[in-house]
């Protein structure tokens, strides 16, 4: 059962599972089944569920989770707590093993950090039934909007106009991992559930500042451009520094990391990302890529 199968990570997890012959049950999004509603999980009462990927979350990129809008911050807490209240007791009652996707941002002092810490503590109290995977800046093609992530925003802008605009000065450092590598990690976590540590980090372990990320995206675009100058891209930076985050280090020495390590480099991931947005633009030439 994949909760959140319509999201960036969820779609990749479903592909990974189906390629290996698993039968996959879905909750795509709240229009499909609203997990905030009491009793929503009863839709699966008659189904035999061997494992659950708990990916569903009110989440987005930094422009969403760091929004100054009080209603956005309150909504992050409200929606996620209601999802926890519906999903976690259901999984415990039916004794369904699961993985809960948290974030390296769980230690930050904002609404998103608060709800991820709450979710992690709830999972720990279930005696090993659930395991926690902390994701670090997962990227891949997604619909661009309030909740999309920075690398997706830049790639979509590059495809649309050959130019991308950063909201910050680009001096902040991040660790990125491609969504396909993330799906592989989640699949390995399912197959090795009993032997996993309670918490595992999913990251490359490599810090890179956003100006270097921009250079990788520009190189990927220029490599693909060849003689087609319309495919080139330039990322422009603002003068505003990013919101300060405490620098944390992922733990990459657990049982999961004996069988998993990211394979997709940032440059190759940027090439893949640009190609996906170009495919979307070609399919809908009269509208900007999403």
mmCIF file of C-alpha atoms in Angstrom:
data_model
loop_
_atom_site.group_PDB
_atom_site.id
_atom_site.type_symbol
_atom_site.label_atom_id
_atom_site.label_comp_id
_atom_site.label_asym_id
_atom_site.label_seq_id
_atom_site.Cartn_x
_atom_site.Cartn_y
_atom_site.Cartn_z
ATOM 1 C CA UNK A 1 0.000 0.000 0.000
ATOM 2 C CA UNK A 2 1.487 3.334 -1.067
ATOM 3 C CA UNK A 3 0.011 6.320 0.745
ATOM 4 C CA UNK A 4 0.823 9.373 -1.348
ATOM 5 C CA UNK A 5 1.340 7.499 -4.627
ATOM 6 C CA UNK A 6 0.506 10.612 -6.655
ATOM 7 C CA UNK A 7 3.443 12.612 -5.288
ATOM 8 C CA UNK A 8 7.009 12.903 -6.523
ATOM 9 C CA UNK A 9 8.383 10.084 -4.371
ATOM 10 C CA UNK A 10 5.181 8.031 -4.488
ATOM 11 C CA UNK A 11 5.127 7.796 -8.277
ATOM 12 C CA UNK A 12 8.725 6.564 -8.308
ATOM 13 C CA UNK A 13 8.021 4.004 -5.570
ATOM 14 C CA UNK A 14 5.047 2.642 -7.499
ATOM 15 C CA UNK A 15 7.194 2.275 -10.630
ATOM 16 C CA UNK A 16 9.884 0.447 -8.622
ATOM 17 C CA UNK A 17 7.353 -1.951 -7.114
ATOM 18 C CA UNK A 18 5.440 -2.680 -10.317
ATOM 19 C CA UNK A 19 8.661 -3.304 -12.254
ATOM 20 C CA UNK A 20 9.359 -6.071 -9.729
ATOM 21 C CA UNK A 21 5.925 -7.655 -9.922
ATOM 22 C CA UNK A 22 4.296 -6.319 -6.765
ATOM 23 C CA UNK A 23 0.564 -5.651 -6.646
ATOM 24 C CA UNK A 24 0.218 -2.043 -5.515
ATOM 25 C CA UNK A 25 -2.699 -0.416 -3.713
ATOM 26 C CA UNK A 26 -2.859 3.369 -3.810
ATOM 27 C CA UNK A 27 -3.911 6.500 -2.076
ATOM 28 C CA UNK A 28 -2.905 8.997 -4.726
ATOM 29 C CA UNK A 29 -3.939 12.259 -3.081
ATOM 30 C CA UNK A 30 -6.730 13.766 -1.006
ATOM 31 C CA UNK A 31 -9.029 13.958 -4.042
ATOM 32 C CA UNK A 32 -8.729 10.173 -4.265
ATOM 33 C CA UNK A 33 -8.960 9.349 -0.542
ATOM 34 C CA UNK A 34 -8.635 12.109 2.040
ATOM 35 C CA UNK A 35 -6.550 10.602 4.824
ATOM 36 C CA UNK A 36 -7.425 13.503 7.099
ATOM 37 C CA UNK A 37 -10.984 12.174 7.360
ATOM 38 C CA UNK A 38 -11.700 9.700 10.193
ATOM 39 C CA UNK A 39 -12.372 6.243 8.781
ATOM 40 C CA UNK A 40 -10.651 6.908 5.440
ATOM 41 C CA UNK A 41 -8.385 3.872 5.815
ATOM 42 C CA UNK A 42 -11.406 1.581 6.110
ATOM 43 C CA UNK A 43 -11.374 1.513 2.302
ATOM 44 C CA UNK A 44 -8.664 -1.145 2.712
ATOM 45 C CA UNK A 45 -10.350 -3.276 5.391
ATOM 46 C CA UNK A 46 -10.979 -6.143 2.987
ATOM 47 C CA UNK A 47 -7.515 -6.067 1.419
ATOM 48 C CA UNK A 48 -4.532 -8.144 2.455
ATOM 49 C CA UNK A 49 -1.740 -5.620 2.941
ATOM 50 C CA UNK A 50 1.766 -6.959 3.509
ATOM 51 C CA UNK A 51 3.535 -3.588 3.723
ATOM 52 C CA UNK A 52 2.782 0.137 3.709
ATOM 53 C CA UNK A 53 4.797 3.090 2.463
ATOM 54 C CA UNK A 54 3.603 6.071 4.517
ATOM 55 C CA UNK A 55 4.584 8.909 2.173
ATOM 56 C CA UNK A 56 1.449 11.054 2.458
ATOM 57 C CA UNK A 57 2.221 14.433 3.966
ATOM 58 C CA UNK A 58 1.339 18.103 3.709
ATOM 59 C CA UNK A 59 4.745 19.108 2.396
ATOM 60 C CA UNK A 60 6.536 21.128 -0.251
ATOM 61 C CA UNK A 61 9.736 22.931 -1.057
ATOM 62 C CA UNK A 62 11.272 25.704 1.001
ATOM 63 C CA UNK A 63 8.951 28.369 -0.384
ATOM 64 C CA UNK A 64 6.049 26.396 1.100
ATOM 65 C CA UNK A 65 7.380 25.077 4.408
ATOM 66 C CA UNK A 66 9.132 28.381 5.202
ATOM 67 C CA UNK A 67 6.145 30.519 4.208
ATOM 68 C CA UNK A 68 5.417 33.455 6.504
ATOM 69 C CA UNK A 69 1.672 32.924 6.060
ATOM 70 C CA UNK A 70 0.175 31.858 9.384
ATOM 71 C CA UNK A 71 -2.560 29.908 7.622
ATOM 72 C CA UNK A 72 0.059 27.863 5.746
ATOM 73 C CA UNK A 73 1.986 27.053 8.935
ATOM 74 C CA UNK A 74 -1.204 26.159 10.798
ATOM 75 C CA UNK A 75 -2.365 24.035 7.875
ATOM 76 C CA UNK A 76 0.876 22.030 7.861
ATOM 77 C CA UNK A 77 0.316 21.083 11.506
ATOM 78 C CA UNK A 78 -3.413 20.486 11.222
ATOM 79 C CA UNK A 79 -3.320 18.339 8.076
ATOM 80 C CA UNK A 80 -0.399 16.163 9.129
ATOM 81 C CA UNK A 81 -1.683 15.534 12.658
ATOM 82 C CA UNK A 82 -5.048 14.460 11.250
ATOM 83 C CA UNK A 83 -3.316 12.126 8.783
ATOM 84 C CA UNK A 84 -1.283 10.592 11.621
ATOM 85 C CA UNK A 85 -4.413 10.113 13.710
ATOM 86 C CA UNK A 86 -6.054 8.164 10.911
ATOM 87 C CA UNK A 87 -3.154 6.156 9.486
ATOM 88 C CA UNK A 88 -0.896 5.167 12.386
ATOM 89 C CA UNK A 89 -3.551 3.575 14.644
ATOM 90 C CA UNK A 90 -4.923 1.708 11.611
ATOM 91 C CA UNK A 91 -1.522 0.237 10.739
ATOM 92 C CA UNK A 92 -0.947 -0.676 14.394
ATOM 93 C CA UNK A 93 -4.374 -2.274 14.752
ATOM 94 C CA UNK A 94 -3.824 -4.446 11.678
ATOM 95 C CA UNK A 95 -0.157 -5.096 12.500
ATOM 96 C CA UNK A 96 1.003 -3.884 9.072
ATOM 97 C CA UNK A 97 4.748 -3.161 8.876
ATOM 98 C CA UNK A 98 5.528 0.176 7.294
ATOM 99 C CA UNK A 99 8.118 2.801 6.544
ATOM 100 C CA UNK A 100 7.441 6.424 7.493
ATOM 101 C CA UNK A 101 9.172 9.061 5.388
ATOM 102 C CA UNK A 102 10.465 11.869 7.532
ATOM 103 C CA UNK A 103 12.987 14.575 6.668
ATOM 104 C CA UNK A 104 16.356 15.866 7.761
ATOM 105 C CA UNK A 105 14.379 19.057 8.506
ATOM 106 C CA UNK A 106 12.704 17.316 11.449
ATOM 107 C CA UNK A 107 15.032 19.239 13.776
ATOM 108 C CA UNK A 108 14.071 22.661 12.412
ATOM 109 C CA UNK A 109 11.933 25.035 14.454
ATOM 110 C CA UNK A 110 9.017 25.447 12.086
ATOM 111 C CA UNK A 111 5.672 23.707 11.646
ATOM 112 C CA UNK A 112 7.076 21.104 9.283
ATOM 113 C CA UNK A 113 9.873 20.195 11.710
ATOM 114 C CA UNK A 114 7.395 19.956 14.572
ATOM 115 C CA UNK A 115 5.048 17.544 12.780
ATOM 116 C CA UNK A 116 7.895 15.360 11.516
ATOM 117 C CA UNK A 117 9.288 15.057 15.053
ATOM 118 C CA UNK A 118 5.812 14.145 16.265
ATOM 119 C CA UNK A 119 5.431 11.531 13.540
ATOM 120 C CA UNK A 120 8.828 10.026 14.313
ATOM 121 C CA UNK A 121 8.055 9.747 18.021
ATOM 122 C CA UNK A 122 4.703 8.120 17.301
ATOM 123 C CA UNK A 123 6.418 5.552 15.061
ATOM 124 C CA UNK A 124 9.041 4.791 17.727
ATOM 125 C CA UNK A 125 6.246 4.019 20.177
ATOM 126 C CA UNK A 126 4.933 1.231 17.924
ATOM 127 C CA UNK A 127 7.688 -1.200 18.901
ATOM 128 C CA UNK A 128 9.446 -1.668 15.567
ATOM 129 C CA UNK A 129 6.326 -2.061 13.429
ATOM 130 C CA UNK A 130 7.342 1.095 11.592
ATOM 131 C CA UNK A 131 10.763 2.348 10.528
ATOM 132 C CA UNK A 132 11.775 5.945 9.749
ATOM 133 C CA UNK A 133 13.529 7.075 6.581
ATOM 134 C CA UNK A 134 14.723 10.692 6.586
ATOM 135 C CA UNK A 135 14.866 12.147 3.085
ATOM 136 C CA UNK A 136 17.365 14.822 2.060
ATOM 137 C CA UNK A 137 16.311 17.168 -0.775
ATOM 138 C CA UNK A 138 14.756 14.668 -3.152
ATOM 139 C CA UNK A 139 14.433 16.021 -6.697
ATOM 140 C CA UNK A 140 12.703 14.945 -9.894
ATOM 141 C CA UNK A 141 10.065 16.187 -12.307
ATOM 142 C CA UNK A 142 6.963 17.432 -10.517
ATOM 143 C CA UNK A 143 4.144 19.911 -11.081
ATOM 144 C CA UNK A 144 5.513 23.402 -10.551
ATOM 145 C CA UNK A 145 3.673 25.592 -8.055
ATOM 146 C CA UNK A 146 3.624 26.654 -4.417
ATOM 147 C CA UNK A 147 4.766 23.234 -3.175
ATOM 148 C CA UNK A 148 7.395 22.394 -5.803
ATOM 149 C CA UNK A 149 11.102 22.240 -5.023
ATOM 150 C CA UNK A 150 13.897 24.519 -6.166
ATOM 151 C CA UNK A 151 15.611 22.270 -8.707
ATOM 152 C CA UNK A 152 12.294 21.418 -10.331
ATOM 153 C CA UNK A 153 11.429 25.121 -10.471
ATOM 154 C CA UNK A 154 14.743 25.965 -12.120
ATOM 155 C CA UNK A 155 14.565 23.146 -14.663
ATOM 156 C CA UNK A 156 11.002 24.019 -15.659
ATOM 157 C CA UNK A 157 11.948 27.690 -16.065
ATOM 158 C CA UNK A 158 14.970 26.714 -18.164
ATOM 159 C CA UNK A 159 12.802 24.684 -20.513
ATOM 160 C CA UNK A 160 10.201 27.434 -20.740
ATOM 161 C CA UNK A 161 12.496 30.426 -21.262
ATOM 162 C CA UNK A 162 16.163 29.428 -21.091
ATOM 163 C CA UNK A 163 16.526 31.357 -17.862
ATOM 164 C CA UNK A 164 15.823 30.518 -14.198
ATOM 165 C CA UNK A 165 15.547 32.846 -11.221
ATOM 166 C CA UNK A 166 16.748 31.865 -7.753
ATOM 167 C CA UNK A 167 14.943 33.240 -4.713
ATOM 168 C CA UNK A 168 18.255 33.399 -2.785
ATOM 169 C CA UNK A 169 21.902 34.346 -3.306
ATOM 170 C CA UNK A 170 22.789 30.672 -3.825
ATOM 171 C CA UNK A 171 25.370 30.406 -1.073
ATOM 172 C CA UNK A 172 23.372 27.941 1.020
ATOM 173 C CA UNK A 173 24.463 24.289 0.931
ATOM 174 C CA UNK A 174 22.254 21.260 0.472
ATOM 175 C CA UNK A 175 22.505 17.517 -0.149
ATOM 176 C CA UNK A 176 20.485 16.243 -3.112
ATOM 177 C CA UNK A 177 19.304 12.752 -4.023
ATOM 178 C CA UNK A 178 17.408 11.813 -7.185
ATOM 179 C CA UNK A 179 13.903 10.450 -6.768
ATOM 180 C CA UNK A 180 14.773 7.169 -8.524
ATOM 181 C CA UNK A 181 17.555 6.517 -6.015
ATOM 182 C CA UNK A 182 15.095 7.397 -3.247
ATOM 183 C CA UNK A 183 12.532 4.879 -4.532
ATOM 184 C CA UNK A 184 15.245 2.215 -4.615
ATOM 185 C CA UNK A 185 16.122 2.991 -0.990
ATOM 186 C CA UNK A 186 12.488 2.677 0.053
ATOM 187 C CA UNK A 187 12.164 -0.633 -1.787
ATOM 188 C CA UNK A 188 15.270 -1.983 -0.063
ATOM 189 C CA UNK A 189 13.864 -0.793 3.257
ATOM 190 C CA UNK A 190 10.732 -2.853 2.685
ATOM 191 C CA UNK A 191 12.692 -5.970 1.790
ATOM 192 C CA UNK A 192 14.961 -5.616 4.846
ATOM 193 C CA UNK A 193 12.449 -4.150 7.257
ATOM 194 C CA UNK A 194 13.237 -6.326 10.282
ATOM 195 C CA UNK A 195 16.956 -5.576 10.108
ATOM 196 C CA UNK A 196 16.708 -1.818 9.624
ATOM 197 C CA UNK A 197 17.760 0.699 12.215
ATOM 198 C CA UNK A 198 14.865 2.723 13.594
ATOM 199 C CA UNK A 199 16.076 5.777 11.630
ATOM 200 C CA UNK A 200 17.939 5.780 8.312
ATOM 201 C CA UNK A 201 19.045 8.790 6.281
ATOM 202 C CA UNK A 202 18.582 8.844 2.504
ATOM 203 C CA UNK A 203 21.219 11.132 1.026
ATOM 204 C CA UNK A 204 24.434 11.257 -0.957
ATOM 205 C CA UNK A 205 26.366 12.697 1.979
ATOM 206 C CA UNK A 206 27.822 15.347 -0.358
ATOM 207 C CA UNK A 207 27.262 19.014 0.471
ATOM 208 C CA UNK A 208 26.897 21.322 -2.531
ATOM 209 C CA UNK A 209 26.052 25.020 -2.618
ATOM 210 C CA UNK A 210 23.207 26.159 -4.831
ATOM 211 C CA UNK A 211 25.524 28.014 -7.199
ATOM 212 C CA UNK A 212 27.251 24.703 -7.924
ATOM 213 C CA UNK A 213 23.822 23.122 -8.431
ATOM 214 C CA UNK A 214 23.040 25.891 -10.927
ATOM 215 C CA UNK A 215 26.278 25.178 -12.779
ATOM 216 C CA UNK A 216 25.354 21.492 -13.012
ATOM 217 C CA UNK A 217 21.943 22.406 -14.439
ATOM 218 C CA UNK A 218 23.517 24.847 -16.908
ATOM 219 C CA UNK A 219 26.057 22.217 -17.977
ATOM 220 C CA UNK A 220 23.318 19.637 -18.454
ATOM 221 C CA UNK A 221 21.380 22.100 -20.594
ATOM 222 C CA UNK A 222 24.407 23.124 -22.664
ATOM 223 C CA UNK A 223 25.401 19.491 -23.241
ATOM 224 C CA UNK A 224 21.933 18.754 -24.582
ATOM 225 C CA UNK A 225 21.807 22.011 -26.511
ATOM 226 C CA UNK A 226 24.512 21.159 -29.048
ATOM 227 C CA UNK A 227 23.707 23.528 -31.912
ATOM 228 C CA UNK A 228 20.234 24.295 -30.573
ATOM 229 C CA UNK A 229 20.851 27.470 -28.557
ATOM 230 C CA UNK A 230 17.222 27.535 -27.394
ATOM 231 C CA UNK A 231 18.066 24.647 -25.063
ATOM 232 C CA UNK A 232 20.766 26.535 -23.155
ATOM 233 C CA UNK A 233 19.994 27.792 -19.661
ATOM 234 C CA UNK A 234 21.217 30.429 -17.243
ATOM 235 C CA UNK A 235 20.369 30.629 -13.525
ATOM 236 C CA UNK A 236 20.313 34.115 -12.019
ATOM 237 C CA UNK A 237 20.609 34.736 -8.298
ATOM 238 C CA UNK A 238 18.986 37.230 -5.960
ATOM 239 C CA UNK A 239 20.879 39.106 -3.262
ATOM 240 C CA UNK A 240 18.812 37.627 -0.421
ATOM 241 C CA UNK A 241 20.466 34.904 1.690
ATOM 242 C CA UNK A 242 18.521 31.723 2.369
ATOM 243 C CA UNK A 243 16.863 31.075 5.720
ATOM 244 C CA UNK A 244 19.540 29.781 8.083
ATOM 245 C CA UNK A 245 19.400 26.060 8.839
ATOM 246 C CA UNK A 246 21.472 24.193 11.369
ATOM 247 C CA UNK A 247 23.982 22.060 9.472
ATOM 248 C CA UNK A 248 23.275 18.407 10.164
ATOM 249 C CA UNK A 249 25.092 15.318 8.954
ATOM 250 C CA UNK A 250 23.315 12.222 7.633
ATOM 251 C CA UNK A 251 24.051 8.851 9.192
ATOM 252 C CA UNK A 252 25.052 6.649 6.274
ATOM 253 C CA UNK A 253 26.500 3.636 8.077
ATOM 254 C CA UNK A 254 23.358 1.676 8.986
ATOM 255 C CA UNK A 255 22.155 -1.701 7.676
ATOM 256 C CA UNK A 256 20.327 -0.069 4.758
ATOM 257 C CA UNK A 257 23.533 1.541 3.539
ATOM 258 C CA UNK A 258 25.204 -1.866 3.244
ATOM 259 C CA UNK A 259 22.991 -2.486 0.180
ATOM 260 C CA UNK A 260 22.100 1.021 -0.986
ATOM 261 C CA UNK A 261 24.015 4.089 -2.107
ATOM 262 C CA UNK A 262 22.886 6.693 -4.665
ATOM 263 C CA UNK A 263 23.884 5.960 -8.264
ATOM 264 C CA UNK A 264 22.632 9.057 -10.094
ATOM 265 C CA UNK A 265 25.044 11.997 -10.074
ATOM 266 C CA UNK A 266 23.739 15.541 -9.807
ATOM 267 C CA UNK A 267 24.762 16.250 -13.415
ATOM 268 C CA UNK A 268 23.021 13.131 -14.726
ATOM 269 C CA UNK A 269 19.987 13.904 -12.593
ATOM 270 C CA UNK A 270 19.819 17.404 -14.081
ATOM 271 C CA UNK A 271 19.936 15.924 -17.586
ATOM 272 C CA UNK A 272 17.078 13.583 -16.702
ATOM 273 C CA UNK A 273 15.099 16.429 -15.152
ATOM 274 C CA UNK A 274 15.447 18.694 -18.189
ATOM 275 C CA UNK A 275 14.500 15.854 -20.534
ATOM 276 C CA UNK A 276 11.318 15.174 -18.569
ATOM 277 C CA UNK A 277 10.239 18.809 -18.621
ATOM 278 C CA UNK A 278 10.961 19.003 -22.362
ATOM 279 C CA UNK A 279 8.764 15.961 -22.903
ATOM 280 C CA UNK A 280 5.982 17.658 -20.956
ATOM 281 C CA UNK A 281 6.411 20.874 -22.924
ATOM 282 C CA UNK A 282 6.326 18.978 -26.233
ATOM 283 C CA UNK A 283 3.118 17.223 -25.166
ATOM 284 C CA UNK A 284 1.499 20.581 -24.289
ATOM 285 C CA UNK A 285 3.273 23.175 -26.480
ATOM 286 C CA UNK A 286 0.776 25.936 -25.735
ATOM 287 C CA UNK A 287 1.273 25.855 -21.972
ATOM 288 C CA UNK A 288 4.347 26.195 -19.762
ATOM 289 C CA UNK A 289 5.828 22.939 -18.425
ATOM 290 C CA UNK A 290 4.614 21.855 -15.000
#
